[in-house]
Amino acid sequence: MTLRTAHTAGLAPGELDAIRALLDDAFDGDFGDEDWDHTLGGVHALVHDARGLAAHGAVVMRRVRYRTRWLRTGYVEGVAVRRDVRRQGLGGAVMGALEEIVARAYDLGALSASEDGAALYAARGWRAWQGPVLALGPEGVVRLPEEEGGTYVRSGGGTPDLDLEGELVFDWRDGDVL
């Protein structure tokens, strides 16, 4: 097995097709075009084996307001492992590569965890955000109660001590904001 990181711009069209197919399969068809768009434009961690792409994750830049400061945030997207190689540490390998990027390039790491993924992230030191989760949208700041409890954070290179019960305001994007 090999692990490599590459920016979206460095991936060949066939590699992007393989990533999208893995994500479509891993999310049982509940991975739409807007989800795919959110996965692009950052750095991807890819694990390949003899059969091809075995695992993937990406980190893209977002802005998150915490207290009075907008933090450069590495937002983790599109983490998936091929069904036949799950529970073999590949998700952890992908997350390790992404966490290194977050630590070196961002103030904060953040992600929205599924029920299935939450245990992986918590075991790796990601902390569930306890406070309100909001987004700065076209109509102003809106609360995202469906994201509360499922948003996880990790300190980056320049994060102040976080009050996990404080307020996080994410930048807006089309589709699911988080």
PDB file of C-alpha atoms in Angstrom:
ATOM      1  CA  MET A   1       0.000   0.000   0.000  1.00  0.00           C
ATOM      2  CA  THR A   2       1.149   3.500  -0.765  1.00  0.00           C
ATOM      3  CA  LEU A   3       0.018   6.821   0.710  1.00  0.00           C
ATOM      4  CA  ARG A   4       0.449  10.035  -1.221  1.00  0.00           C
ATOM      5  CA  THR A   5      -0.759  13.582  -0.903  1.00  0.00           C
ATOM      6  CA  ALA A   6      -1.538  15.852  -3.820  1.00  0.00           C
ATOM      7  CA  HIS A   7      -3.399  19.064  -4.468  1.00  0.00           C
ATOM      8  CA  THR A   8      -6.533  18.742  -6.588  1.00  0.00           C
ATOM      9  CA  ALA A   9      -4.648  20.445  -9.441  1.00  0.00           C
ATOM     10  CA  GLY A  10      -2.070  17.641  -9.380  1.00  0.00           C
ATOM     11  CA  LEU A  11      -4.603  14.830  -9.813  1.00  0.00           C
ATOM     12  CA  ALA A  12      -5.279  13.332 -13.227  1.00  0.00           C
ATOM     13  CA  PRO A  13      -8.884  13.132 -14.472  1.00  0.00           C
ATOM     14  CA  GLY A  14      -8.848   9.342 -13.959  1.00  0.00           C
ATOM     15  CA  GLU A  15      -7.782   9.815 -10.330  1.00  0.00           C
ATOM     16  CA  LEU A  16     -10.610  12.285  -9.734  1.00  0.00           C
ATOM     17  CA  ASP A  17     -13.043   9.789 -11.273  1.00  0.00           C
ATOM     18  CA  ALA A  18     -11.749   7.044  -8.938  1.00  0.00           C
ATOM     19  CA  ILE A  19     -12.109   9.318  -5.894  1.00  0.00           C
ATOM     20  CA  ARG A  20     -15.672  10.233  -6.843  1.00  0.00           C
ATOM     21  CA  ALA A  21     -16.573   6.560  -7.400  1.00  0.00           C
ATOM     22  CA  LEU A  22     -15.115   5.624  -3.981  1.00  0.00           C
ATOM     23  CA  LEU A  23     -17.082   8.410  -2.281  1.00  0.00           C
ATOM     24  CA  ASP A  24     -20.322   7.527  -4.082  1.00  0.00           C
ATOM     25  CA  ASP A  25     -19.947   3.911  -2.965  1.00  0.00           C
ATOM     26  CA  ALA A  26     -18.836   4.686   0.595  1.00  0.00           C
ATOM     27  CA  PHE A  27     -21.738   7.076   1.176  1.00  0.00           C
ATOM     28  CA  ASP A  28     -24.260   4.678  -0.405  1.00  0.00           C
ATOM     29  CA  GLY A  29     -25.178   7.129  -3.148  1.00  0.00           C
ATOM     30  CA  ASP A  30     -25.741   9.992  -0.666  1.00  0.00           C
ATOM     31  CA  PHE A  31     -22.780  12.006  -1.946  1.00  0.00           C
ATOM     32  CA  GLY A  32     -24.050  14.719  -4.271  1.00  0.00           C
ATOM     33  CA  ASP A  33     -22.415  17.138  -6.682  1.00  0.00           C
ATOM     34  CA  GLU A  34     -22.213  19.858  -4.025  1.00  0.00           C
ATOM     35  CA  ASP A  35     -20.509  17.401  -1.638  1.00  0.00           C
ATOM     36  CA  TRP A  36     -18.049  16.622  -4.425  1.00  0.00           C
ATOM     37  CA  ASP A  37     -17.433  20.330  -5.015  1.00  0.00           C
ATOM     38  CA  HIS A  38     -16.644  20.762  -1.303  1.00  0.00           C
ATOM     39  CA  THR A  39     -13.983  18.029  -1.583  1.00  0.00           C
ATOM     40  CA  LEU A  40     -12.061  19.811  -4.341  1.00  0.00           C
ATOM     41  CA  GLY A  41      -9.535  22.632  -4.220  1.00  0.00           C
ATOM     42  CA  GLY A  42      -7.345  21.426  -1.380  1.00  0.00           C
ATOM     43  CA  VAL A  43      -4.904  18.664  -0.567  1.00  0.00           C
ATOM     44  CA  HIS A  44      -5.943  15.022  -0.926  1.00  0.00           C
ATOM     45  CA  ALA A  45      -4.520  12.011   0.909  1.00  0.00           C
ATOM     46  CA  LEU A  46      -4.822   8.858  -1.190  1.00  0.00           C
ATOM     47  CA  VAL A  47      -4.016   5.262  -0.300  1.00  0.00           C
ATOM     48  CA  HIS A  48      -3.562   2.830  -3.181  1.00  0.00           C
ATOM     49  CA  ASP A  49      -3.231  -0.935  -3.094  1.00  0.00           C
ATOM     50  CA  ALA A  50      -2.954  -3.554  -5.825  1.00  0.00           C
ATOM     51  CA  ARG A  51      -6.652  -3.048  -6.680  1.00  0.00           C
ATOM     52  CA  GLY A  52      -6.435   0.744  -6.971  1.00  0.00           C
ATOM     53  CA  LEU A  53      -7.720   3.509  -4.727  1.00  0.00           C
ATOM     54  CA  ALA A  54      -8.355   2.089  -1.255  1.00  0.00           C
ATOM     55  CA  ALA A  55      -8.866   5.235   0.857  1.00  0.00           C
ATOM     56  CA  HIS A  56      -9.195   8.989   0.465  1.00  0.00           C
ATOM     57  CA  GLY A  57      -9.622  12.209   2.397  1.00  0.00           C
ATOM     58  CA  ALA A  58      -9.097  15.881   1.629  1.00  0.00           C
ATOM     59  CA  VAL A  59      -8.498  19.080   3.541  1.00  0.00           C
ATOM     60  CA  VAL A  60      -9.745  22.361   2.065  1.00  0.00           C
ATOM     61  CA  MET A  61      -9.432  25.892   3.377  1.00  0.00           C
ATOM     62  CA  ARG A  62     -12.377  27.536   5.117  1.00  0.00           C
ATOM     63  CA  ARG A  63     -12.755  30.579   7.344  1.00  0.00           C
ATOM     64  CA  VAL A  64     -14.286  30.161  10.793  1.00  0.00           C
ATOM     65  CA  ARG A  65     -14.980  32.991  13.230  1.00  0.00           C
ATOM     66  CA  TYR A  66     -14.093  32.164  16.809  1.00  0.00           C
ATOM     67  CA  ARG A  67     -14.667  35.004  19.242  1.00  0.00           C
ATOM     68  CA  THR A  68     -13.331  38.090  17.435  1.00  0.00           C
ATOM     69  CA  ARG A  69     -10.959  36.325  15.036  1.00  0.00           C
ATOM     70  CA  TRP A  70     -11.492  34.623  11.679  1.00  0.00           C
ATOM     71  CA  LEU A  71      -9.353  31.486  11.712  1.00  0.00           C
ATOM     72  CA  ARG A  72      -7.778  29.897   8.644  1.00  0.00           C
ATOM     73  CA  THR A  73      -9.351  26.463   8.973  1.00  0.00           C
ATOM     74  CA  GLY A  74      -8.379  23.172   7.348  1.00  0.00           C
ATOM     75  CA  TYR A  75     -11.743  21.511   6.809  1.00  0.00           C
ATOM     76  CA  VAL A  76     -11.660  17.739   6.306  1.00  0.00           C
ATOM     77  CA  GLU A  77     -13.869  16.383   3.526  1.00  0.00           C
ATOM     78  CA  GLY A  78     -14.534  13.148   1.689  1.00  0.00           C
ATOM     79  CA  VAL A  79     -12.968  10.626   4.059  1.00  0.00           C
ATOM     80  CA  ALA A  80     -13.752   7.122   2.829  1.00  0.00           C
ATOM     81  CA  VAL A  81     -12.287   3.627   2.742  1.00  0.00           C
ATOM     82  CA  ARG A  82     -13.144   0.974   0.164  1.00  0.00           C
ATOM     83  CA  ARG A  83     -15.484  -1.641   1.654  1.00  0.00           C
ATOM     84  CA  ASP A  84     -13.145  -4.620   1.281  1.00  0.00           C
ATOM     85  CA  VAL A  85     -10.296  -2.972   3.233  1.00  0.00           C
ATOM     86  CA  ARG A  86     -12.152  -1.274   6.072  1.00  0.00           C
ATOM     87  CA  ARG A  87     -10.970  -1.704   9.684  1.00  0.00           C
ATOM     88  CA  GLN A  88      -7.358  -2.116   8.566  1.00  0.00           C
ATOM     89  CA  GLY A  89      -6.069   1.325   9.602  1.00  0.00           C
ATOM     90  CA  LEU A  90      -6.403   3.052   6.247  1.00  0.00           C
ATOM     91  CA  GLY A  91      -8.799   5.709   7.576  1.00  0.00           C
ATOM     92  CA  GLY A  92      -6.277   6.433  10.304  1.00  0.00           C
ATOM     93  CA  ALA A  93      -3.462   6.688   7.761  1.00  0.00           C
ATOM     94  CA  VAL A  94      -5.460   9.164   5.695  1.00  0.00           C
ATOM     95  CA  MET A  95      -6.351  11.183   8.787  1.00  0.00           C
ATOM     96  CA  GLY A  96      -2.712  11.199   9.923  1.00  0.00           C
ATOM     97  CA  ALA A  97      -1.649  12.796   6.658  1.00  0.00           C
ATOM     98  CA  LEU A  98      -4.480  15.346   6.803  1.00  0.00           C
ATOM     99  CA  GLU A  99      -3.778  16.160  10.458  1.00  0.00           C
ATOM    100  CA  GLU A 100      -0.160  16.922   9.603  1.00  0.00           C
ATOM    101  CA  ILE A 101      -1.339  19.360   6.934  1.00  0.00           C
ATOM    102  CA  VAL A 102      -3.734  20.997   9.404  1.00  0.00           C
ATOM    103  CA  ALA A 103      -0.982  21.333  12.022  1.00  0.00           C
ATOM    104  CA  ARG A 104       1.459  22.918   9.583  1.00  0.00           C
ATOM    105  CA  ALA A 105      -0.811  25.133   7.478  1.00  0.00           C
ATOM    106  CA  TYR A 106      -3.921  26.108   9.456  1.00  0.00           C
ATOM    107  CA  ASP A 107      -5.006  27.752  12.693  1.00  0.00           C
ATOM    108  CA  LEU A 108      -7.734  25.161  13.229  1.00  0.00           C
ATOM    109  CA  GLY A 109      -8.939  21.836  11.868  1.00  0.00           C
ATOM    110  CA  ALA A 110     -12.663  21.111  11.598  1.00  0.00           C
ATOM    111  CA  LEU A 111     -14.972  18.465  10.164  1.00  0.00           C
ATOM    112  CA  SER A 112     -18.538  17.263  10.271  1.00  0.00           C
ATOM    113  CA  ALA A 113     -18.621  13.673  11.513  1.00  0.00           C
ATOM    114  CA  SER A 114     -21.148  11.022  10.621  1.00  0.00           C
ATOM    115  CA  GLU A 115     -22.228   8.691  13.418  1.00  0.00           C
ATOM    116  CA  ASP A 116     -19.989   6.017  11.892  1.00  0.00           C
ATOM    117  CA  GLY A 117     -16.961   8.323  11.661  1.00  0.00           C
ATOM    118  CA  ALA A 118     -17.222  10.065  15.032  1.00  0.00           C
ATOM    119  CA  ALA A 119     -15.382   7.313  16.933  1.00  0.00           C
ATOM    120  CA  LEU A 120     -12.398   7.467  14.561  1.00  0.00           C
ATOM    121  CA  TYR A 121     -12.074  11.224  14.964  1.00  0.00           C
ATOM    122  CA  ALA A 122     -12.534  11.213  18.740  1.00  0.00           C
ATOM    123  CA  ALA A 123      -9.913   8.469  19.113  1.00  0.00           C
ATOM    124  CA  ARG A 124      -7.470  10.652  17.146  1.00  0.00           C
ATOM    125  CA  GLY A 125      -7.918  13.653  19.451  1.00  0.00           C
ATOM    126  CA  TRP A 126     -10.590  15.571  17.557  1.00  0.00           C
ATOM    127  CA  ARG A 127     -13.011  17.170  20.014  1.00  0.00           C
ATOM    128  CA  ALA A 128     -16.764  17.520  19.590  1.00  0.00           C
ATOM    129  CA  TRP A 129     -17.804  21.166  19.572  1.00  0.00           C
ATOM    130  CA  GLN A 130     -20.304  21.741  22.394  1.00  0.00           C
ATOM    131  CA  GLY A 131     -21.446  25.268  21.576  1.00  0.00           C
ATOM    132  CA  PRO A 132     -23.551  26.828  18.848  1.00  0.00           C
ATOM    133  CA  VAL A 133     -22.562  26.223  15.232  1.00  0.00           C
ATOM    134  CA  LEU A 134     -23.503  28.967  12.801  1.00  0.00           C
ATOM    135  CA  ALA A 135     -22.754  30.154   9.283  1.00  0.00           C
ATOM    136  CA  LEU A 136     -22.480  33.578   7.731  1.00  0.00           C
ATOM    137  CA  GLY A 137     -24.996  33.286   4.909  1.00  0.00           C
ATOM    138  CA  PRO A 138     -26.508  35.591   2.297  1.00  0.00           C
ATOM    139  CA  GLU A 139     -29.118  36.712   4.839  1.00  0.00           C
ATOM    140  CA  GLY A 140     -26.644  37.103   7.710  1.00  0.00           C
ATOM    141  CA  VAL A 141     -25.610  34.719  10.475  1.00  0.00           C
ATOM    142  CA  VAL A 142     -27.828  31.617  10.767  1.00  0.00           C
ATOM    143  CA  ARG A 143     -27.705  28.861  13.354  1.00  0.00           C
ATOM    144  CA  LEU A 144     -27.111  25.271  12.165  1.00  0.00           C
ATOM    145  CA  PRO A 145     -28.617  23.132  14.938  1.00  0.00           C
ATOM    146  CA  GLU A 146     -28.308  19.950  12.829  1.00  0.00           C
ATOM    147  CA  GLU A 147     -24.510  20.381  12.906  1.00  0.00           C
ATOM    148  CA  GLU A 148     -24.286  20.789  16.662  1.00  0.00           C
ATOM    149  CA  GLY A 149     -22.812  17.720  18.315  1.00  0.00           C
ATOM    150  CA  GLY A 150     -21.401  16.450  15.018  1.00  0.00           C
ATOM    151  CA  THR A 151     -18.846  19.191  14.402  1.00  0.00           C
ATOM    152  CA  TYR A 152     -15.351  18.231  15.538  1.00  0.00           C
ATOM    153  CA  VAL A 153     -12.292  20.471  15.887  1.00  0.00           C
ATOM    154  CA  ARG A 154      -8.564  20.057  16.316  1.00  0.00           C
ATOM    155  CA  SER A 155      -5.978  22.682  17.113  1.00  0.00           C
ATOM    156  CA  GLY A 156      -3.805  23.763  14.232  1.00  0.00           C
ATOM    157  CA  GLY A 157      -0.576  25.685  14.305  1.00  0.00           C
ATOM    158  CA  GLY A 158      -2.017  28.973  15.548  1.00  0.00           C
ATOM    159  CA  THR A 159      -5.126  28.127  17.509  1.00  0.00           C
ATOM    160  CA  PRO A 160      -5.809  29.908  20.732  1.00  0.00           C
ATOM    161  CA  ASP A 161      -7.096  27.822  23.642  1.00  0.00           C
ATOM    162  CA  LEU A 162     -10.585  26.878  22.540  1.00  0.00           C
ATOM    163  CA  ASP A 163     -13.686  27.189  24.679  1.00  0.00           C
ATOM    164  CA  LEU A 164     -15.639  24.264  23.207  1.00  0.00           C
ATOM    165  CA  GLU A 165     -18.888  25.824  24.416  1.00  0.00           C
ATOM    166  CA  GLY A 166     -18.260  29.057  22.541  1.00  0.00           C
ATOM    167  CA  GLU A 167     -19.681  29.982  19.171  1.00  0.00           C
ATOM    168  CA  LEU A 168     -18.261  28.950  15.786  1.00  0.00           C
ATOM    169  CA  VAL A 169     -19.344  30.830  12.661  1.00  0.00           C
ATOM    170  CA  PHE A 170     -18.401  29.114   9.394  1.00  0.00           C
ATOM    171  CA  ASP A 171     -18.126  30.767   6.021  1.00  0.00           C
ATOM    172  CA  TRP A 172     -21.017  30.064   3.662  1.00  0.00           C
ATOM    173  CA  ARG A 173     -20.940  27.636   0.745  1.00  0.00           C
ATOM    174  CA  ASP A 174     -23.591  26.150  -1.516  1.00  0.00           C
ATOM    175  CA  GLY A 175     -25.335  22.935  -0.468  1.00  0.00           C
ATOM    176  CA  ASP A 176     -24.699  21.699   3.039  1.00  0.00           C
ATOM    177  CA  VAL A 177     -22.746  24.503   4.666  1.00  0.00           C
ATOM    178  CA  LEU A 178     -20.754  22.070   6.816  1.00  0.00           C
TER     179      LEU A 178
END
